[in-house]
XYZ file of N, CA and C in Angstrom:
333
model
N -16.983 -0.279 11.774
C -18.330 -0.338 12.291
C -18.253 -0.245 13.807
N -19.205 0.376 14.376
C -19.255 0.502 15.824
C -19.454 -0.886 16.446
N -19.328 -0.936 17.740
C -19.584 -2.172 18.450
C -20.974 -2.676 18.061
N -21.079 -3.917 17.638
C -22.351 -4.454 17.143
C -23.439 -4.399 18.220
N -23.085 -4.690 19.434
C -24.072 -4.676 20.518
C -24.637 -3.274 20.709
N -23.770 -2.271 20.708
C -24.235 -0.892 20.884
C -25.043 -0.414 19.680
N -24.653 -0.841 18.493
C -25.388 -0.468 17.295
C -26.788 -1.082 17.312
N -26.895 -2.336 17.725
C -28.201 -2.979 17.830
C -29.066 -2.287 18.883
N -28.470 -1.894 19.998
C -29.210 -1.161 21.030
C -29.727 0.168 20.492
N -28.897 0.876 19.751
C -29.302 2.165 19.195
C -30.465 1.993 18.216
N -30.424 0.949 17.409
C -31.517 0.680 16.470
C -32.795 0.375 17.236
N -32.697 -0.443 18.261
C -33.876 -0.786 19.059
C -34.449 0.439 19.761
N -33.590 1.286 20.307
C -34.064 2.499 20.974
C -34.752 3.436 19.988
N -34.164 3.616 18.803
C -34.757 4.514 17.802
C -36.121 3.987 17.355
N -36.194 2.703 17.077
C -37.466 2.128 16.651
C -38.488 2.149 17.790
N -38.033 1.922 18.990
C -38.923 1.999 20.148
C -39.476 3.398 20.357
N -38.637 4.398 20.148
C -39.099 5.785 20.263
C -40.142 6.107 19.203
N -39.906 5.658 17.970
C -40.887 5.913 16.906
C -42.210 5.209 17.202
N -42.138 3.965 17.661
C -43.359 3.233 17.993
C -44.081 3.888 19.167
N -43.323 4.387 20.123
C -43.929 5.087 21.257
C -44.668 6.344 20.826
N -44.088 7.074 19.899
C -44.764 8.263 19.365
C -46.065 7.876 18.660
N -46.036 6.758 17.946
C -47.257 6.293 17.271
C -48.336 5.925 18.286
N -47.952 5.208 19.320
C -48.914 4.805 20.346
C -49.476 6.029 21.052
N -48.618 6.998 21.348
C -49.066 8.228 21.983
C -50.068 8.961 21.097
N -49.739 9.114 19.812
C -50.627 9.812 18.883
C -51.935 9.050 18.700
N -51.839 7.748 18.637
C -53.026 6.911 18.444
C -54.012 7.073 19.601
N -53.479 7.208 20.813
C -54.335 7.284 21.998
C -54.749 8.691 22.385
N -54.051 9.707 21.928
C -54.371 11.061 22.383
C -55.007 11.947 21.322
N -54.741 11.703 20.059
C -55.279 12.551 19.006
C -56.585 11.942 18.506
N -57.630 12.708 18.640
C -58.947 12.227 18.208
C -59.090 12.354 16.703
N -59.846 11.447 16.136
C -60.137 11.506 14.716
C -59.063 10.920 13.823
N -58.193 10.084 14.375
C -57.173 9.441 13.544
C -57.534 7.977 13.348
N -57.012 7.392 12.318
C -57.280 6.007 11.963
C -56.389 5.076 12.796
N -57.010 4.357 13.716
C -56.258 3.477 14.624
C -55.588 2.343 13.844
N -56.258 1.803 12.863
C -55.689 0.703 12.081
C -54.443 1.167 11.316
N -54.458 2.397 10.841
C -53.291 2.920 10.125
C -52.108 3.096 11.074
N -52.377 3.556 12.289
C -51.303 3.686 13.283
C -50.727 2.311 13.615
N -51.609 1.323 13.753
C -51.145 -0.034 14.046
C -50.272 -0.580 12.909
N -50.627 -0.253 11.683
C -49.820 -0.689 10.540
C -48.443 -0.035 10.558
N -48.393 1.236 10.929
C -47.097 1.920 11.026
C -46.247 1.290 12.121
N -46.865 0.944 13.243
C -46.132 0.285 14.333
C -45.588 -1.063 13.857
N -46.376 -1.786 13.084
C -45.908 -3.049 12.516
C -44.740 -2.815 11.560
N -44.833 -1.775 10.747
C -43.730 -1.429 9.834
C -42.452 -1.100 10.611
N -42.607 -0.421 11.732
C -41.448 -0.086 12.578
C -40.825 -1.359 13.137
N -41.659 -2.297 13.567
C -41.148 -3.564 14.098
C -40.389 -4.336 13.022
N -40.918 -4.329 11.808
C -40.228 -5.011 10.708
C -38.917 -4.311 10.361
N -38.919 -2.983 10.406
C -37.690 -2.218 10.180
C -36.641 -2.590 11.219
N -37.051 -2.655 12.476
C -36.115 -3.003 13.545
C -35.535 -4.388 13.327
N -36.379 -5.338 13.009
C -35.904 -6.706 12.809
C -34.909 -6.786 11.648
N -35.252 -6.156 10.540
C -34.380 -6.188 9.363
C -33.059 -5.473 9.626
N -33.110 -4.321 10.290
C -31.886 -3.559 10.561
C -30.962 -4.319 11.506
N -31.519 -4.922 12.540
C -30.691 -5.697 13.473
C -30.073 -6.899 12.761
N -30.826 -7.517 11.864
C -30.270 -8.637 11.093
C -29.144 -8.178 10.174
N -29.247 -6.975 9.640
C -28.201 -6.464 8.756
C -26.921 -6.117 9.511
N -27.030 -5.899 10.815
C -25.837 -5.607 11.615
C -25.009 -6.876 11.794
N -25.669 -8.002 11.874
C -25.002 -9.277 12.151
C -24.385 -9.858 10.879
N -23.286 -9.296 10.458
C -22.556 -9.790 9.297
C -21.123 -10.088 9.717
N -20.473 -10.893 8.935
C -19.066 -11.168 9.210
C -18.295 -11.170 7.897
N -17.029 -10.899 8.008
C -16.141 -10.884 6.849
C -15.831 -12.333 6.506
N -16.077 -12.729 5.259
C -15.987 -14.132 4.889
C -14.601 -14.583 4.438
N -13.625 -13.743 4.551
C -12.259 -14.105 4.162
C -11.417 -14.329 5.426
N -10.301 -15.002 5.234
C -9.355 -15.234 6.324
C -8.002 -14.656 5.903
N -7.124 -14.396 6.866
C -5.827 -13.812 6.519
C -5.021 -14.626 5.501
N -5.226 -15.924 5.462
C -4.488 -16.756 4.502
C -4.837 -16.435 3.055
N -6.008 -15.831 2.851
C -6.445 -15.496 1.489
C -5.709 -14.283 0.910
N -4.937 -13.608 1.733
C -4.258 -12.393 1.302
C -2.745 -12.575 1.381
N -2.058 -11.689 0.703
C -0.604 -11.744 0.668
C 0.006 -11.472 2.043
N -0.555 -10.489 2.732
C -0.046 -10.166 4.078
C -1.194 -9.654 4.946
N -0.894 -9.450 6.201
C -1.896 -9.022 7.185
C -2.432 -7.627 6.869
N -1.586 -6.778 6.327
C -1.996 -5.412 6.002
C -3.092 -5.417 4.939
N -2.946 -6.225 3.912
C -3.964 -6.327 2.863
C -5.274 -6.888 3.421
N -5.149 -7.862 4.303
C -6.342 -8.435 4.941
C -7.090 -7.374 5.730
N -6.371 -6.637 6.568
C -7.005 -5.600 7.392
C -7.647 -4.515 6.532
N -6.983 -4.149 5.461
C -7.527 -3.127 4.564
C -8.825 -3.620 3.912
N -8.829 -4.847 3.430
C -10.030 -5.409 2.799
C -11.164 -5.550 3.812
N -10.815 -5.937 5.025
C -11.823 -6.093 6.086
C -12.455 -4.753 6.442
N -11.615 -3.720 6.603
C -12.131 -2.378 6.902
C -13.025 -1.868 5.776
N -12.603 -2.070 4.559
C -13.388 -1.636 3.407
C -14.745 -2.334 3.372
N -14.742 -3.624 3.646
C -15.983 -4.396 3.663
C -16.942 -3.862 4.720
N -16.452 -3.677 5.937
C -17.328 -3.224 7.013
C -17.783 -1.779 6.826
N -16.964 -0.938 6.210
C -17.409 0.424 5.896
C -18.543 0.399 4.887
N -18.461 -0.484 3.898
C -19.530 -0.607 2.904
C -20.823 -1.117 3.547
N -20.686 -2.080 4.463
C -21.855 -2.608 5.163
C -22.494 -1.516 6.023
N -21.661 -0.754 6.717
C -22.170 0.322 7.570
C -22.870 1.393 6.744
N -22.301 1.729 5.607
C -22.915 2.739 4.736
C -24.257 2.239 4.208
N -24.326 0.983 3.805
C -25.576 0.409 3.304
C -26.638 0.380 4.398
N -26.242 0.046 5.618
C -27.182 0.021 6.741
C -27.693 1.423 7.049
N -26.804 2.398 7.051
C -27.211 3.774 7.322
C -28.176 4.279 6.263
N -27.901 3.963 5.009
C -28.792 4.378 3.914
C -30.159 3.707 4.043
N -30.153 2.420 4.370
C -31.411 1.678 4.557
C -32.227 2.284 5.694
N -31.595 2.527 6.832
C -32.301 3.113 7.977
C -32.836 4.493 7.626
N -32.057 5.277 6.919
C -32.471 6.637 6.571
C -33.713 6.619 5.683
N -33.688 5.823 4.636
C -34.825 5.812 3.709
C -36.079 5.232 4.362
N -35.921 4.157 5.120
C -37.083 3.548 5.776
C -37.658 4.461 6.846
N -36.804 5.133 7.599
C -37.281 6.056 8.630
C -38.003 7.232 8.001
N -37.489 7.732 6.891
C -38.182 8.824 6.193
C -39.572 8.403 5.754
N -39.696 7.195 5.231
C -41.004 6.704 4.798
C -41.963 6.580 5.977
N -41.483 6.090 7.093
C -42.330 5.922 8.271
C -42.757 7.279 8.817
N -41.848 8.228 8.904
C -42.185 9.556 9.410
C -43.168 10.255 8.476
N -43.003 10.077 7.187
C -43.944 10.648 6.222
C -45.335 10.057 6.423
N -45.416 8.749 6.649
C -46.705 8.100 6.899
C -47.312 8.581 8.212
N -46.474 8.789 9.223
C -46.964 9.299 10.509
C -47.536 10.705 10.344
N -46.821 11.550 9.626
C -47.281 12.926 9.425
C -48.559 12.979 8.602
N -48.727 12.037 7.682
C -49.925 12.017 6.853
C -51.176 11.690 7.674
N -51.013 10.976 8.765
C -52.166 10.609 9.597
C -52.595 11.713 10.556
N -51.722 12.679 10.775
C -52.061 13.754 11.710
C -53.023 14.741 11.075
N -53.986 15.231 11.862
C -54.872 16.278 11.344
C -54.086 17.568 11.081
N -54.640 18.445 10.263
C -53.942 19.670 9.870
C -53.493 20.502 11.068
N -54.294 20.625 12.087
C -53.960 21.452 13.243
C -52.904 20.868 14.160
N -52.598 19.598 14.029
C -51.661 18.920 14.939
C -50.263 18.765 14.346
N -50.072 19.101 13.071
C -48.757 18.905 12.433
C -47.745 19.874 12.936
């Protein structure tokens, strides 16, 4: 897994960019539902909170639980790769849903 601090920053920046696009569209495109845009912004905030919480995990085993250090390191790497894959899948599906909702609010001429 990448550095946790940098990964959390990247999640915050991505969610901030999506929320910024919503705020921009809400204020500049006439004839859109402001309450729906606000709900999408809230969904983005919840996505950010959940994703950042999912980054903060730790391996619950210690080297004494394994036969040798090599087995410990292998199990630790496998665990963190699985966590990273699950986080990436979660971000991908949630972001797709949010972008789909954003596109649904745009008028036909603005898509």
